[in-house]
Amino acid sequence: MTTPGSSGSSSAGSIESRIAEELGVRERQVKAAVELLDGGSTVPFIARYRKEATEMLDDAQLRTLEERLRYLRELEERRTAILDSVREQGKLTEELEARIRGAETKARLEDIYLPFKPKRRTKAQIAREAGLEPLAEGLLGDPGVAPLAAAAAFVDADKGVPDAQAALDGARAILTERFSEDADLIGELRERMWVRGRLAAKVREGKEEAGAKFADYFDFAQPFTDLPSHRILAMLRGEKEEVLDLVLEPEEATEGPSSYEGIVAHRFGISDRGRPGDKWLTDTVRWAWRTRILVHLGIDLRLRLRTAAEDEAVNVFAANLRDLLLAAPAGTRATLGLDPGFRTGVKVAVVDATGKVVATDVIHPHVPANRWDEAIAKLARLAKEHAVELVAIGNGTASRETDKLAGELITKHPELKLTKVMVSEAGASVYSASAFASQELPDMDVSLRGAVSIARRLQDPLAELVKIDPKSIGV
């Protein structure tokens, strides 16, 4: 698979150098791997058959390299597009170009570009066209001026400014846009909110019963940095199913202005010292924070939370899947599989050392039948008749009670020399009703096929689990 978006030679060299530094390897190793990826080679192929070219980069390093290569190339493509856009607008200064070229992440690049991004005709733009920018600049630069008095000079009905209050509203729109498009400020506030903020959930009115599976989150809040991936994903699912309302809180609620408003005010030299314009300016800061900046950061951090949670979930699932599929097989030993159940009984299947089914049965040791002794006698007979060595117990409903049954079987019949093992039965019911199971065990009742799968997955987990639909495998 060809890695997308190759850049020019100078940026390519910079990308390769950066990846080499991040991975702690030599640049020539990265360059060799990049050439192979661009040539259509896959990570598994390079890891196995091109070790001499990459000087022994392993599969983990190559996967990271491929991910970073894609990200950094996309970053360079976006950087070039932004430079072209700002240049066409005639606004590209040496300082701005240096800032754009120095941006190391997509988020930082977009923060810098925000003031120059073509946008719909905004309230701020309309206010500028009405000649209100000098009013905004004047009020910001001299808080000693009374806002209404200053605004009176800008009233012009022909320009859509019928009175002084309309002029002040336009000036506020201009300043709000300026505050919310300051790249350094937005970057600082984003990281502060990531460290101090939290994700809060509330149940929607009338959804308590229908959304019972999300009960843990009906009144819940936890800092972003403490949230485990499974909890983030569960809350997002609850929101998608219209059970939960989620709110990204920048910090714990306090009386008075938030610390974020204080940072915005400090950035632009705004403070409330009792001067005529101070209250209007601090209200403008509050308006900018609540209506523009917080909304923008909320979108960014929601995406960051989801991405981090999904990445962690993938890693956890991969590790669990590896452990499950590569679990040590019990080997070629006759095994008795028990698929636990209460009302419908415990399904029993005996497979020989090769996995061939040699016997099946159903026992009813638990409520409501309570035929405990009869069940033990049946199991002992089957174990003796087929030289069973292992007892595999599915870990679903009634598993503890069935484990106790197997324990008593072993105690009462030490001559059988049985060993019991609890086995994950995830996917066994799915397998039992699958087309594959119908072909493999055509004459067997569906309810008994699960017991066969449980017995076989103790003998050789990988050979049995590959028959199950991946989404039902239980990781």
Short mmCIF file of N, CA and C in Angstrom, two decimals, residues 47 124 228 237 262 281 343:
data_model
loop_
_atom_site.label_atom_id
_atom_site.label_comp_id
_atom_site.label_asym_id
_atom_site.label_seq_id
_atom_site.Cartn_x
_atom_site.Cartn_y
_atom_site.Cartn_z
N ALA A 47 9.22 -5.92 7.31
CA ALA A 47 9.73 -6.47 8.57
C ALA A 47 10.31 -7.87 8.38
N ALA A 124 -18.36 40.30 12.55
CA ALA A 124 -17.17 41.15 12.65
C ALA A 124 -16.85 41.79 11.30
N PRO A 228 -10.42 6.69 31.68
CA PRO A 228 -9.96 5.54 30.89
C PRO A 228 -10.72 5.46 29.58
N ARG A 237 -21.11 6.67 23.48
CA ARG A 237 -22.21 5.81 23.01
C ARG A 237 -23.54 6.24 23.62
N GLY A 262 -9.68 35.26 32.66
CA GLY A 262 -8.56 36.04 33.18
C GLY A 262 -7.36 36.00 32.25
N LEU A 281 -15.30 46.04 28.43
CA LEU A 281 -14.22 45.18 27.93
C LEU A 281 -14.23 43.81 28.60
N ARG A 343 -32.02 -23.54 33.69
CA ARG A 343 -33.27 -24.17 33.28
C ARG A 343 -33.09 -25.18 32.16
#
